[in-house]
GROMACS .gro file of C-alpha atoms in nm:
model
  174
    1MET     CA    1  -0.009  -0.014  -0.005
    2ASP     CA    2   0.141   0.356  -0.048
    3VAL     CA    3   0.147   0.550   0.238
    4ARG     CA    4   0.189   0.897   0.270
    5CYS     CA    5   0.317   1.148   0.569
    6GLU     CA    6   0.086   1.401   0.698
    7ARG     CA    7   0.353   1.613   0.793
    8CYS     CA    8   0.574   1.632   0.508
    9ARG     CA    9   0.426   1.466   0.233
   10GLY     CA   10   0.685   1.196   0.285
   11GLU     CA   11   0.578   0.866   0.066
   12TYR     CA   12   0.626   0.492   0.160
   13LEU     CA   13   0.553   0.177  -0.008
   14VAL     CA   14   0.430  -0.085   0.345
   15ASP     CA   15   0.337  -0.425   0.236
   16ASP     CA   16   0.045  -0.444   0.331
   17ALA     CA   17   0.085  -0.771   0.528
   18ARG     CA   18   0.305  -0.612   0.815
   19VAL     CA   19   0.032  -0.432   0.888
   20PRO     CA   20  -0.149  -0.589   1.175
   21GLU     CA   21  -0.546  -0.571   1.144
   22ALA     CA   22  -0.543  -0.329   1.475
   23GLY     CA   23  -0.315  -0.028   1.344
   24VAL     CA   24   0.009   0.034   1.375
   25LYS     CA   25   0.231   0.356   1.543
   26VAL     CA   26   0.544   0.379   1.304
   27ALA     CA   27   0.709   0.727   1.257
   28CYS     CA   28   0.805   0.949   0.912
   29GLY     CA   29   1.197   0.894   0.870
   30LYS     CA   30   1.206   1.223   0.697
   31CYS     CA   31   1.088   1.430   0.944
   32GLY     CA   32   0.972   1.170   1.266
   33HIS     CA   33   0.593   1.269   1.274
   34GLY     CA   34   0.421   1.013   1.419
   35PHE     CA   35   0.079   0.867   1.343
   36LEU     CA   36  -0.166   0.562   1.362
   37LEU     CA   37  -0.162   0.301   1.093
   38LYS     CA   38  -0.404   0.130   0.983
   39LYS     CA   39  -0.501  -0.163   0.704
   40ARG     CA   40  -0.798  -0.098   0.435
   41VAL     CA   41  -0.904  -0.078   0.081
   42LEU     CA   42  -0.682   0.254   0.105
   43ALA     CA   43  -0.399   0.311   0.330
   44VAL     CA   44  -0.525   0.570   0.639
   45ALA     CA   45  -0.308   0.782   0.857
   46VAL     CA   46  -0.456   0.861   1.169
   47PRO     CA   47  -0.329   1.131   1.375
   48MET     CA   48  -0.176   1.022   1.734
   49LYS     CA   49  -0.348   1.201   2.033
   50ALA     CA   50  -0.192   1.320   2.316
   51GLY     CA   51  -0.041   1.045   2.525
   52ASP     CA   52  -0.024   0.780   2.169
   53GLY     CA   53   0.329   0.868   2.254
   54ASP     CA   54   0.457   0.509   2.259
   55ALA     CA   55   0.723   0.433   2.083
   56THR     CA   56   0.681   0.484   1.726
   57ILE     CA   57   0.862   0.222   1.464
   58PRO     CA   58   0.995   0.366   1.186
   59LEU     CA   59   0.762   0.365   0.869
   60GLU     CA   60   1.029   0.237   0.693
   61GLU     CA   61   1.000  -0.162   0.866
   62PHE     CA   62   0.733  -0.243   0.635
   63ALA     CA   63   0.869  -0.169   0.320
   64PRO     CA   64   0.767  -0.470   0.090
   65GLY     CA   65   1.044  -0.731   0.112
   66ARG     CA   66   1.180  -0.706   0.445
   67GLN     CA   67   1.222  -0.938   0.649
   68GLY     CA   68   1.128  -0.998   1.041
   69SER     CA   69   0.908  -0.906   1.312
   70PRO     CA   70   0.863  -0.486   1.242
   71GLY     CA   71   1.079  -0.322   1.445
   72GLY     CA   72   1.366  -0.524   1.476
   73GLY     CA   73   1.676  -0.647   1.202
   74ALA     CA   74   1.893  -0.388   0.945
   75PRO     CA   75   1.855  -0.058   0.990
   76ALA     CA   76   1.536   0.145   0.814
   77ALA     CA   77   1.635   0.242   0.392
   78GLY     CA   78   1.455   0.536   0.291
   79PRO     CA   79   1.163   0.584   0.138
   80ALA     CA   80   1.030   0.338  -0.106
   81GLU     CA   81   1.121   0.461  -0.478
   82ARG     CA   82   0.824   0.407  -0.675
   83PRO     CA   83   0.830   0.244  -1.052
   84GLU     CA   84   0.794   0.431  -1.300
   85TRP     CA   85   0.474   0.324  -1.528
   86ARG     CA   86   0.463   0.495  -1.866
   87LEU     CA   87   0.138   0.514  -2.172
   88ARG     CA   88   0.185   0.490  -2.518
   89GLN     CA   89  -0.076   0.636  -2.724
   90PRO     CA   90  -0.156   0.511  -3.107
   91SER     CA   91   0.087   0.798  -3.256
   92GLY     CA   92   0.380   0.642  -3.030
   93ASN     CA   93   0.399   0.966  -2.789
   94LEU     CA   94   0.560   0.795  -2.455
   95PHE     CA   95   0.394   0.988  -2.103
   96PRO     CA   96   0.619   0.817  -1.801
   97PHE     CA   97   0.424   0.913  -1.486
   98ARG     CA   98   0.483   0.686  -1.114
   99GLU     CA   99   0.088   0.718  -0.962
  100VAL     CA  100  -0.157   0.494  -1.117
  101SER     CA  101  -0.348   0.900  -0.965
  102THR     CA  102  -0.215   0.986  -1.235
  103LEU     CA  103  -0.348   0.767  -1.510
  104GLN     CA  104  -0.685   0.817  -1.329
  105ARG     CA  105  -0.683   1.180  -1.432
  106TRP     CA  106  -0.554   1.165  -1.723
  107ILE     CA  107  -0.795   0.917  -1.814
  108VAL     CA  108  -1.118   1.159  -1.748
  109GLU     CA  109  -0.906   1.484  -1.862
  110ARG     CA  110  -0.952   1.271  -2.235
  111LYS     CA  111  -0.579   1.219  -2.211
  112ALA     CA  112  -0.596   0.928  -2.267
  113THR     CA  113  -0.799   0.683  -2.451
  114ARG     CA  114  -0.912   0.292  -2.440
  115ALA     CA  115  -0.679   0.299  -2.740
  116ASP     CA  116  -0.379   0.383  -2.595
  117GLU     CA  117  -0.119   0.140  -2.410
  118ILE     CA  118   0.083   0.107  -2.037
  119SER     CA  119   0.353  -0.065  -1.937
  120THR     CA  120   0.565  -0.072  -1.616
  121GLY     CA  121   0.905  -0.051  -1.693
  122PRO     CA  122   1.162  -0.065  -1.993
  123GLU     CA  123   1.093  -0.459  -2.035
  124GLY     CA  124   0.723  -0.446  -1.945
  125ALA     CA  125   0.417  -0.571  -2.162
  126TRP     CA  126   0.238  -0.331  -2.366
  127ARG     CA  127  -0.122  -0.378  -2.244
  128ARG     CA  128  -0.415  -0.180  -2.400
  129LEU     CA  129  -0.653   0.021  -2.112
  130GLY     CA  130  -0.937   0.011  -2.235
  131ASP     CA  131  -0.874  -0.341  -2.116
  132VAL     CA  132  -0.749  -0.324  -1.774
  133PRO     CA  133  -1.141  -0.377  -1.540
  134GLU     CA  134  -0.980  -0.110  -1.301
  135LEU     CA  135  -0.925   0.110  -1.538
  136ARG     CA  136  -1.332   0.095  -1.691
  137SER     CA  137  -1.498   0.293  -1.433
  138PHE     CA  138  -1.308   0.602  -1.523
  139PHE     CA  139  -1.408   0.579  -1.972
  140ALA     CA  140  -1.765   0.548  -1.799
  141VAL     CA  141  -1.745   0.890  -1.603
  142VAL     CA  142  -1.621   1.002  -1.961
  143ASP     CA  143  -1.923   0.832  -2.170
  144ARG     CA  144  -2.154   0.973  -1.951
  145ALA     CA  145  -2.069   1.269  -1.996
  146ALA     CA  146  -2.058   1.239  -2.380
  147ARG     CA  147  -2.349   1.136  -2.337
  148GLY     CA  148  -2.483   1.431  -2.081
  149ALA     CA  149  -2.296   1.680  -2.335
  150GLY     CA  150  -2.450   1.566  -2.664
  151SER     CA  151  -2.817   1.545  -2.525
  152GLN     CA  152  -2.855   1.895  -2.414
  153ALA     CA  153  -2.942   2.062  -2.695
  154GLU     CA  154  -2.860   2.461  -2.728
  155PRO     CA  155  -3.092   2.661  -2.584
  156ALA     CA  156  -3.251   2.819  -2.848
  157ALA     CA  157  -3.168   3.191  -2.883
  158GLU     CA  158  -3.463   3.495  -2.767
  159PRO     CA  159  -3.585   3.591  -3.072
  160THR     CA  160  -3.459   4.025  -3.107
  161PRO     CA  161  -3.777   4.203  -3.022
  162GLU     CA  162  -3.854   4.488  -3.315
  163PRO     CA  163  -3.825   4.762  -3.326
  164SER     CA  164  -4.106   4.996  -3.202
  165LEU     CA  165  -4.235   5.203  -3.532
  166PRO     CA  166  -4.351   5.513  -3.518
  167PRO     CA  167  -4.665   5.624  -3.514
  168PRO     CA  168  -4.796   5.762  -3.892
  169ALA     CA  169  -4.778   6.046  -3.919
  170ALA     CA  170  -5.098   6.064  -4.074
  171ALA     CA  171  -5.243   5.974  -3.655
  172MET     CA  172  -5.106   6.275  -3.516
  173ALA     CA  173  -5.235   6.512  -3.739
  174ASP     CA  174  -5.582   6.529  -3.570
   0.00000   0.00000   0.00000
C-alpha cells in the first residue's frame, strides 16, 4: 500500500501483510512525525492523540520484501522508490508517470483513451487501457459526460424584438 506522511508528504511503499488489523504506530523517516497506520482498502494515516506517544516504529520497517518483524533487524531504508509506468499513445508518444491517480486523471481529462497502452518499466509488456478492468469506471465517467453533453440541446436563441415604429404622420395630424 502507498502511505504518505501527513506532515511532510513523504511517500512510502508498505507491505500490506505486515500491518496488523488493529494498526501500528509508525514514524516518518524524513520528519519523525508519528501516526497510526491502519490496514484498509486504502491506506489511512490517523493522527495520534496526546498520550499516544508510545514508541513508534520507523515506517521504512514495513517496506515490501523486508524480512523480520517490525522494529527489529537491519537499519531502515529510505523512502520507497515508486516504479515508473509508461503510457504509449497510438501516435507513438510516451508519457512516464509514477502514480495511478495520474493515469486516472488523464482518462477523465480525455488525455488518455482506451486505445492507449500502459507498461511498467523498460521490459514490461504493453497492455491496452480499454482492457484493464480497474480503469472501466473512469472510462464510464467520460462516456456519461460525453452523452450528457451531446443530449443537452443548446437553448434556442430568443427572438430579438422588432424596434417599435413611430406612429404614422397621418394619425398625428389631429
